[in-house]
Short mmCIF file of C-alpha atoms and ligand atoms in Angstrom, two decimals:
data_model
loop_
_atom_site.label_atom_id
_atom_site.label_comp_id
_atom_site.label_asym_id
_atom_site.label_seq_id
_atom_site.Cartn_x
_atom_site.Cartn_y
_atom_site.Cartn_z
CA MET A 1 9.74 11.93 6.17
CA ASN A 2 8.25 9.66 3.66
CA ILE A 3 5.22 10.19 1.47
CA HIS A 4 3.14 7.94 -0.60
CA GLU A 5 3.41 7.37 -4.34
CA TYR A 6 0.13 9.15 -5.15
CA GLN A 7 1.18 12.27 -3.14
CA ALA A 8 4.67 12.30 -4.71
CA LYS A 9 2.97 12.07 -8.21
CA ALA A 10 0.73 15.10 -7.35
CA ILE A 11 4.01 17.02 -6.67
CA LEU A 12 5.58 15.81 -9.97
CA LYS A 13 2.41 16.88 -11.78
CA GLU A 14 2.45 20.25 -10.17
CA PHE A 15 6.02 20.80 -11.57
CA GLY A 16 4.93 19.71 -15.04
CA ILE A 17 6.29 16.14 -15.23
CA ASN A 18 3.93 13.63 -16.87
CA VAL A 19 2.15 11.11 -14.65
CA ALA A 20 -0.61 8.80 -15.70
CA GLY A 21 -4.16 9.71 -14.64
CA GLY A 22 -5.00 8.20 -11.31
CA LYS A 23 -7.32 8.34 -8.25
CA LEU A 24 -7.12 7.20 -4.71
CA ALA A 25 -9.59 4.75 -3.32
CA TYR A 26 -10.23 3.44 0.27
CA SER A 27 -12.87 0.77 -0.80
CA SER A 28 -13.72 -1.41 -3.76
CA ASP A 29 -16.66 0.83 -4.51
CA GLU A 30 -14.44 3.89 -4.69
CA ALA A 31 -11.97 1.93 -6.83
CA LEU A 32 -14.67 1.13 -9.29
CA GLN A 33 -15.96 4.73 -9.30
CA ALA A 34 -12.34 5.81 -9.76
CA ALA A 35 -11.81 3.60 -12.79
CA LYS A 36 -14.97 4.81 -14.40
CA GLU A 37 -13.72 8.37 -14.20
CA LEU A 38 -10.40 7.52 -15.67
CA LYS A 39 -9.45 7.21 -19.27
CA GLY A 40 -8.86 3.82 -21.07
CA ASP A 41 -10.05 0.30 -20.41
CA LYS A 42 -7.03 -1.06 -18.57
CA PHE A 43 -6.02 0.03 -15.06
CA VAL A 44 -3.14 -0.66 -12.61
CA ILE A 45 -4.19 -1.07 -8.95
CA LYS A 46 -1.37 -0.01 -6.65
CA ALA A 47 -1.13 -0.51 -2.96
CA GLN A 48 -0.27 2.80 -1.27
CA ILE A 49 2.26 1.86 1.57
CA HIS A 50 5.54 3.52 2.51
CA ALA A 51 7.65 0.69 0.87
CA GLY A 52 8.88 -0.20 -2.54
CA GLY A 53 9.13 -3.53 -4.29
CA ARG A 54 5.27 -3.74 -4.25
CA GLY A 55 5.11 -5.23 -7.59
CA LEU A 56 7.06 -8.25 -6.49
CA GLY A 57 4.82 -8.73 -3.55
CA GLY A 58 1.52 -8.53 -5.24
CA GLY A 59 0.86 -4.86 -4.53
CA VAL A 60 0.73 -3.66 -8.10
CA LYS A 61 -1.77 -5.46 -10.36
CA ILE A 62 -3.34 -4.92 -13.80
CA ALA A 63 -7.07 -4.99 -14.27
CA LYS A 64 -8.43 -5.45 -17.75
CA SER A 65 -11.98 -4.65 -16.84
CA LEU A 66 -14.06 -2.66 -14.36
CA SER A 67 -15.04 -5.85 -12.64
CA GLU A 68 -11.39 -6.77 -12.21
CA VAL A 69 -10.80 -3.40 -10.69
CA GLU A 70 -13.36 -4.21 -8.18
CA SER A 71 -12.27 -7.73 -7.24
CA ILE A 72 -8.54 -6.72 -7.23
CA ALA A 73 -9.35 -3.87 -4.91
CA LYS A 74 -11.27 -6.08 -2.65
CA ASP A 75 -8.34 -8.49 -2.31
CA MET A 76 -5.68 -5.82 -1.92
CA LEU A 77 -7.42 -3.57 0.70
CA GLY A 78 -6.73 -4.76 4.14
CA MET A 79 -4.05 -7.29 3.09
CA SER A 80 -0.72 -7.30 4.85
CA LEU A 81 1.70 -6.68 1.98
CA ILE A 82 5.12 -8.12 2.28
CA THR A 83 7.97 -6.75 0.05
CA PRO A 84 11.68 -6.73 0.41
CA GLN A 85 11.33 -3.27 1.98
CA THR A 86 8.63 -3.87 4.56
CA PRO A 87 8.96 -5.32 8.12
CA LYS A 88 8.87 -9.22 8.13
CA ASN A 89 5.11 -9.35 8.71
CA GLY A 90 4.32 -6.73 6.02
CA LYS A 91 2.34 -3.53 6.04
CA VAL A 92 -1.47 -3.32 5.98
CA VAL A 93 -2.90 -1.73 2.71
CA ARG A 94 -5.28 0.93 3.73
CA LYS A 95 -5.65 2.67 0.49
CA ILE A 96 -4.97 2.01 -3.18
CA TYR A 97 -4.36 4.10 -6.28
CA ILE A 98 -6.13 3.35 -9.47
CA GLU A 99 -4.10 4.32 -12.36
CA GLU A 100 -4.62 4.42 -16.13
CA ALA A 101 -2.41 1.65 -17.60
CA LEU A 102 0.30 3.03 -19.94
CA ASP A 103 1.67 1.58 -23.09
CA ILE A 104 5.31 1.15 -22.08
CA SER A 105 8.18 0.87 -24.70
CA LYS A 106 11.04 1.29 -22.26
CA GLU A 107 11.59 1.48 -18.42
CA ILE A 108 14.48 3.45 -17.00
CA TYR A 109 15.61 4.51 -13.57
CA LEU A 110 16.28 7.95 -12.34
CA SER A 111 16.87 9.13 -8.80
CA LEU A 112 18.30 12.07 -6.88
CA ALA A 113 19.65 11.31 -3.34
CA PHE A 114 21.81 13.03 -0.82
CA ASP A 115 25.22 11.52 -0.79
CA ARG A 116 26.63 12.09 2.66
CA LYS A 117 30.16 10.72 1.90
CA GLU A 118 30.55 13.04 -1.13
CA GLU A 119 28.64 15.81 0.42
CA ASN A 120 26.59 16.47 -2.62
CA ILE A 121 23.57 15.35 -4.48
CA SER A 122 23.91 12.19 -6.44
CA ILE A 123 21.85 11.57 -9.57
CA ILE A 124 21.74 7.86 -10.23
CA ALA A 125 20.39 6.58 -13.61
CA SER A 126 20.03 3.24 -15.23
CA LYS A 127 19.20 2.06 -18.57
CA GLU A 128 17.26 -0.83 -17.06
CA GLY A 129 14.63 0.39 -14.65
CA GLY A 130 11.63 -1.43 -13.12
CA MET A 131 11.28 -4.06 -10.58
CA SER A 132 14.75 -5.57 -10.55
CA ILE A 133 16.95 -2.48 -10.21
CA GLU A 134 18.73 -4.00 -7.07
CA GLU A 135 19.90 -6.93 -9.27
CA THR A 136 20.93 -4.68 -12.11
CA ALA A 137 23.11 -2.71 -9.67
CA LYS A 138 24.75 -5.95 -8.60
CA ASP A 139 25.12 -7.75 -11.77
CA HIS A 140 25.33 -5.05 -14.41
CA PRO A 141 26.95 -2.04 -12.97
CA GLU A 142 27.84 -0.78 -16.43
CA LEU A 143 24.16 -0.09 -16.87
CA ILE A 144 24.14 2.38 -14.08
CA LYS A 145 25.58 5.97 -14.24
CA LYS A 146 26.17 8.30 -11.31
CA VAL A 147 26.62 11.94 -11.54
CA ASN A 148 27.32 14.10 -8.51
CA VAL A 149 26.05 17.64 -8.30
CA ASP A 150 27.56 20.04 -5.87
CA PRO A 151 24.52 21.98 -4.47
CA GLN A 152 26.60 25.12 -4.30
CA ILE A 153 26.92 25.00 -8.15
CA GLY A 154 23.62 23.42 -8.93
CA LEU A 155 22.45 21.29 -11.78
CA ARG A 156 24.29 22.46 -14.93
CA ASP A 157 24.26 21.53 -18.59
CA PHE A 158 27.35 19.41 -18.25
CA HIS A 159 25.70 17.19 -15.72
CA ILE A 160 22.75 16.73 -17.93
CA LEU A 161 24.87 16.13 -21.05
CA ASN A 162 26.75 13.49 -19.27
CA LEU A 163 23.53 11.59 -18.47
CA ILE A 164 22.11 12.08 -22.03
CA GLY A 165 25.41 10.67 -23.49
CA PHE A 166 24.99 7.70 -21.23
CA PHE A 167 21.46 6.94 -22.39
CA GLU A 168 22.25 7.90 -26.09
CA PHE A 169 19.01 9.55 -26.49
CA SER A 170 17.84 11.13 -29.70
CA LYS A 171 17.85 14.96 -29.88
CA GLU A 172 14.12 15.17 -29.26
CA LEU A 173 14.20 12.72 -26.26
CA SER A 174 17.31 14.56 -24.93
CA LEU A 175 15.43 17.82 -24.70
CA LYS A 176 12.54 16.06 -22.89
CA PHE A 177 14.80 14.21 -20.54
CA SER A 178 16.66 17.37 -19.78
CA GLU A 179 13.41 19.18 -18.87
CA ILE A 180 12.50 16.33 -16.53
CA LEU A 181 15.88 16.28 -14.76
CA LYS A 182 15.74 20.07 -14.24
CA LYS A 183 12.22 19.88 -12.65
CA LEU A 184 13.30 16.95 -10.45
CA TYR A 185 16.24 19.00 -9.29
CA GLN A 186 14.00 22.02 -8.70
CA ILE A 187 11.73 19.80 -6.44
CA TYR A 188 14.66 18.37 -4.65
CA ILE A 189 15.98 21.73 -3.74
CA SER A 190 12.90 23.71 -3.23
CA LYS A 191 11.23 21.06 -1.13
CA ASP A 192 14.27 20.05 1.03
CA ALA A 193 13.96 16.47 -0.25
CA ASN A 194 16.66 13.87 0.53
CA LEU A 195 15.37 11.47 -1.97
CA ILE A 196 13.47 11.48 -5.16
CA GLU A 197 13.43 8.17 -6.96
CA ILE A 198 11.47 7.59 -10.32
CA ASN A 199 11.56 3.84 -10.96
CA PRO A 200 10.53 3.41 -13.59
CA LEU A 201 10.56 6.43 -15.64
CA VAL A 202 9.04 5.11 -18.80
CA LEU A 203 9.00 6.08 -22.46
CA THR A 204 5.52 5.38 -24.01
CA SER A 205 5.00 4.04 -27.54
CA LYS A 206 4.48 7.79 -28.46
CA ASP A 207 8.03 8.55 -27.14
CA GLU A 208 6.85 10.53 -24.16
CA PHE A 209 8.35 10.24 -20.75
CA TYR A 210 6.08 9.39 -17.84
CA ALA A 211 7.00 9.02 -14.04
CA LEU A 212 5.29 5.67 -13.49
CA ASP A 213 6.31 5.28 -9.90
CA ALA A 214 7.66 7.95 -7.45
CA LYS A 215 9.17 7.74 -4.05
CA MET A 216 10.04 10.95 -2.08
CA SER A 217 11.55 11.46 1.22
CA PHE A 218 12.15 14.86 2.97
CA ASP A 219 14.69 16.14 5.39
CA ASP A 220 13.02 15.79 8.86
CA SER A 221 14.99 18.66 10.12
CA ALA A 222 13.70 21.00 7.35
CA VAL A 223 10.23 19.90 6.84
CA PHE A 224 8.95 22.42 9.29
CA ARG A 225 9.58 25.00 6.41
CA HIS A 226 7.05 23.15 4.16
CA SER A 227 3.61 22.97 5.66
CA GLU A 228 2.31 21.50 2.42
CA ILE A 229 4.73 18.54 2.93
CA LEU A 230 3.99 18.20 6.55
CA ALA A 231 0.41 17.91 5.59
CA LEU A 232 1.09 14.72 3.64
CA LYS A 233 2.36 12.84 6.67
CA ASP A 234 0.49 9.64 7.22
CA ASP A 235 0.60 8.39 10.83
CA ASP A 236 -0.51 4.97 9.89
CA GLU A 237 2.80 4.45 8.26
CA GLU A 238 4.94 5.48 11.18
CA GLU A 239 6.40 3.13 13.57
CA PRO A 240 3.78 3.17 16.48
CA SER A 241 6.32 3.22 19.21
CA GLU A 242 8.10 6.15 17.61
CA LEU A 243 4.85 8.10 17.47
CA GLU A 244 4.10 7.35 21.06
CA ALA A 245 7.55 8.46 22.12
CA LYS A 246 7.17 11.71 20.20
CA LYS A 247 3.89 12.47 22.17
CA SER A 248 6.03 12.19 25.42
CA ARG A 249 8.83 14.33 23.93
CA LEU A 250 11.20 11.46 23.57
CA ASN A 251 13.37 11.11 20.61
CA TYR A 252 13.22 7.51 19.87
CA VAL A 253 14.20 5.48 16.80
CA LYS A 254 13.85 1.81 16.75
CA LEU A 255 16.83 -0.22 15.66
CA GLU A 256 17.56 -3.85 15.14
CA GLY A 257 20.01 -4.79 17.97
CA ASN A 258 19.23 -6.13 21.52
CA VAL A 259 20.76 -3.55 23.92
CA GLY A 260 18.21 -0.92 24.70
CA CYS A 261 19.60 2.61 25.43
CA ILE A 262 18.16 5.45 27.63
CA VAL A 263 20.31 8.50 27.39
CA ASN A 264 19.94 12.29 27.72
CA GLY A 265 21.10 14.38 24.79
CA ALA A 266 21.37 13.37 21.15
CA GLY A 267 25.16 13.47 21.06
CA LEU A 268 25.66 11.32 24.20
CA ALA A 269 22.95 8.93 22.73
CA MET A 270 24.92 8.65 19.52
CA ALA A 271 28.33 8.16 21.47
CA THR A 272 26.57 5.59 23.67
CA MET A 273 25.55 3.59 20.61
CA ASP A 274 29.11 3.77 19.30
CA ILE A 275 30.47 2.47 22.55
CA ILE A 276 27.90 -0.32 22.62
CA GLN A 277 29.09 -1.27 19.18
CA ASN A 278 32.71 -1.03 20.26
CA ALA A 279 32.03 -3.40 23.12
CA GLY A 280 30.76 -5.94 20.58
CA GLY A 281 26.99 -5.18 20.85
CA LYS A 282 24.14 -3.66 18.81
CA SER A 283 21.71 -1.03 20.07
CA ALA A 284 18.03 -1.77 19.90
CA ASN A 285 17.27 1.87 19.74
CA PHE A 286 18.43 5.50 19.74
CA LEU A 287 16.68 7.27 22.62
CA ASP A 288 17.20 10.79 23.87
CA VAL A 289 15.14 11.61 26.82
CA GLY A 290 15.93 15.29 26.29
CA GLY A 291 17.05 18.03 28.58
CA SER A 292 13.72 18.05 30.50
CA ALA A 293 13.97 14.44 31.51
CA ASN A 294 11.81 13.61 34.62
CA PRO A 295 10.70 10.47 36.31
CA ALA A 296 7.58 10.15 34.07
CA SER A 297 9.52 10.47 30.87
CA VAL A 298 12.10 7.90 32.16
CA ALA A 299 9.23 5.53 33.04
CA LYS A 300 7.77 6.13 29.58
CA ALA A 301 11.18 5.34 27.95
CA PHE A 302 11.30 2.05 29.85
CA GLU A 303 7.77 1.11 28.81
CA ILE A 304 8.55 1.72 25.14
CA ILE A 305 11.92 0.00 25.15
CA LEU A 306 10.65 -2.94 27.09
CA ARG A 307 7.85 -3.58 24.64
CA ASP A 308 10.54 -4.39 21.98
CA LYS A 309 10.96 -8.17 22.16
CA ASN A 310 14.55 -7.91 20.87
CA VAL A 311 15.67 -6.04 24.01
CA LYS A 312 17.86 -8.25 26.36
CA SER A 313 19.40 -5.54 28.42
CA ILE A 314 19.13 -1.87 28.98
CA PHE A 315 21.98 0.61 29.29
CA VAL A 316 20.94 4.02 31.00
CA ASN A 317 23.62 6.57 30.53
CA ILE A 318 22.66 9.97 31.98
CA PHE A 319 24.85 13.02 32.36
CA GLY A 320 23.24 15.31 34.95
CA GLY A 321 23.68 18.95 33.87
CA ILE A 322 20.32 20.65 34.00
CA VAL A 323 18.75 17.22 34.78
CA ARG A 324 19.32 16.05 38.34
CA CYS A 325 20.54 12.46 38.54
CA ASP A 326 18.52 11.76 41.77
CA ARG A 327 15.31 12.56 39.86
CA ILE A 328 16.29 10.12 37.08
CA ALA A 329 17.19 7.47 39.69
CA GLY A 330 13.69 8.09 41.15
CA GLY A 331 12.11 7.46 37.82
CA ILE A 332 14.17 4.28 37.23
CA LEU A 333 13.01 2.91 40.62
CA GLU A 334 9.43 3.76 39.83
CA ALA A 335 9.70 2.05 36.50
CA ALA A 336 11.36 -0.89 38.19
CA LYS A 337 8.41 -1.26 40.42
CA GLU A 338 5.83 -0.89 37.76
CA PHE A 339 7.31 -3.17 35.16
CA GLU A 340 8.72 -5.86 37.52
CA LEU A 341 12.01 -5.70 35.75
CA LYS A 342 13.21 -9.00 34.39
CA THR A 343 15.56 -7.36 31.96
CA PRO A 344 19.03 -6.50 33.40
CA ILE A 345 19.55 -2.78 33.60
CA VAL A 346 23.03 -1.12 33.76
CA ILE A 347 23.04 2.37 34.93
CA ARG A 348 25.64 5.03 34.81
CA LEU A 349 24.73 8.38 36.18
CA GLN A 350 27.35 11.22 36.23
CA GLY A 351 26.97 14.91 37.13
CA THR A 352 24.57 16.79 39.31
CA ASN A 353 23.52 14.81 42.45
CA SER A 354 24.96 11.59 40.91
CA THR A 355 26.27 10.42 44.40
CA GLU A 356 22.76 10.56 45.93
CA ALA A 357 21.35 8.96 42.88
CA MET A 358 23.78 6.13 43.10
CA ASP A 359 23.13 5.62 46.73
CA MET A 360 19.30 5.50 46.14
CA LEU A 361 19.82 2.84 43.40
CA LYS A 362 22.20 0.79 45.40
CA SER A 363 20.22 0.78 48.56
CA ALA A 364 17.04 -0.35 46.51
CA GLU A 365 18.87 -3.62 46.23
CA LEU A 366 17.03 -4.68 43.20
CA LYS A 367 18.31 -7.81 41.54
CA ASN A 368 18.38 -6.58 38.03
CA LEU A 369 19.76 -3.08 38.57
CA HIS A 370 23.58 -2.82 38.08
CA VAL A 371 25.26 0.58 38.88
CA VAL A 372 28.46 1.33 37.24
CA GLU A 373 30.59 4.42 37.25
CA ASN A 374 32.52 4.08 34.11
CA LEU A 375 30.99 4.41 30.53
CA LEU A 376 33.02 1.65 28.88
CA ASP A 377 32.35 -0.78 31.83
CA GLY A 378 28.67 -0.10 31.60
CA ALA A 379 28.58 -0.69 27.77
CA ARG A 380 30.57 -3.98 28.24
CA LEU A 381 28.30 -5.19 31.07
CA ALA A 382 25.14 -4.28 28.99
CA VAL A 383 26.47 -6.19 26.04
CA LYS A 384 27.45 -9.13 28.20
CA PHE A 385 23.88 -9.50 29.60
CA ALA A 386 22.31 -9.13 26.14
CA ASN A 387 24.56 -11.74 24.74
CA GLU A 388 24.11 -14.18 27.71
CA LYS A 389 20.42 -14.03 27.34
CA ASP A 390 20.73 -14.61 23.57
CA LEU A 391 22.39 -17.91 24.31
CA ILE A 392 19.54 -19.20 26.52
P1 ADP B 1 7.05 -1.01 -7.13
O1 ADP B 1 8.39 -0.34 -7.51
O2 ADP B 1 6.75 -0.77 -5.71
O3 ADP B 1 7.14 -2.38 -7.43
P2 ADP B 1 5.88 0.35 -9.41
O4 ADP B 1 4.89 1.50 -9.26
O5 ADP B 1 7.25 0.70 -9.89
O6 ADP B 1 5.92 -0.48 -8.02
O7 ADP B 1 5.18 -0.80 -10.38
C1 ADP B 1 5.75 -2.02 -10.68
C2 ADP B 1 5.76 -2.15 -12.25
O8 ADP B 1 4.37 -2.24 -12.61
C3 ADP B 1 6.49 -1.15 -13.07
O9 ADP B 1 7.84 -1.31 -13.17
C4 ADP B 1 5.73 -1.08 -14.25
O10 ADP B 1 6.33 -2.13 -15.18
C5 ADP B 1 4.30 -1.53 -13.84
N1 ADP B 1 3.45 -0.41 -13.85
C6 ADP B 1 3.15 0.35 -12.71
N2 ADP B 1 2.29 1.34 -13.03
C7 ADP B 1 1.88 1.18 -14.30
C8 ADP B 1 0.86 1.84 -15.14
N3 ADP B 1 0.30 2.95 -14.78
N4 ADP B 1 0.78 1.35 -16.43
C9 ADP B 1 1.55 0.22 -16.86
N5 ADP B 1 2.36 -0.41 -16.06
C10 ADP B 1 2.54 -0.03 -14.75
MG1 MG B 2 9.00 1.10 -8.72
#
């Protein structure tokens, strides 16, 4: 689960990390009022969307006067902000953060992220933080340092010394940096985060560190333990079809491929995606209809998947354990009637009442329904249909 910059900064502040004074605004009037209440005479107006790279897309702007705050706020609110991290048509800016502009002498990069391959927490630091960190990583890997922390051992002095040595900080700055790192690690562990990225972490002209940007993401499977984090969820930032699926108790994640999948059970859904990949295709989604799959939830699954314009074929792979295959077949036939299926559907039903289910589907004699018995054959056929359609 992701949160906004202003929310992440509130957490940083709570743990004693310096952040610039700032206020949230939903209108240009509120933006003006916020600026009046803040210190200084220069402000930074920052679009609050769940995506980075805002500076490059026009979502971070400096205002040198109160009237500029008002006009920038007017332009920014409601705009569709396109950054390298947003969907192609951007994300609508519904709120902005008005922040005191700081006097920056240096921008560095610091992040903590879960490293699945190494099975530990990876601290990544760069001497050159700011808006072009991706290029730095590509062109100047020597400016980037990675230190892995085994969560069983925790963050120790040797990890911190390693990073301080890399930055070649003075003694005074080393102490300050060390405090920040310890606090970030504490947030990471105590809140079950899987990413904390401070880019940039800046040094001001007075040699103080400030977190000028903050990105935080939390483990979806652990967030139930943190009601204060759950309260920060912003439904406007979620993929609408994923929210809708959740309401119907479907576990749906939209992906970029063209073969839609309807499967029961998360493990089987993952395996189905692997098999589609193996057959040379790409899944358009992950979808687990769950153990309580019924005709209505299957119909809902079709509705959500068919709304995705990328989908060129659908592979239904159901293993009937508690779920009865004939009920699923009923759901498929209902959906077929409702949506006048133009998209080829490949169906593999195995387990409880699968023979009855197959008979129901076959005798319906619907043009676009293809019943298969074997998983690999099914995946190959679904991929074949998806690719054929792509060529048209
Ligand atoms: P993003 O990473 O989404 O582009 P940032 O919050 O990192 O957005 O802002 C982009 C750049 O704008 C920063 O690298 C920094 O140079 C500048 N900036 C952001 N906030 C402030 C601020 N409060 N004072 C001065 N400069 C700022
Ligand atoms: Mg940034």
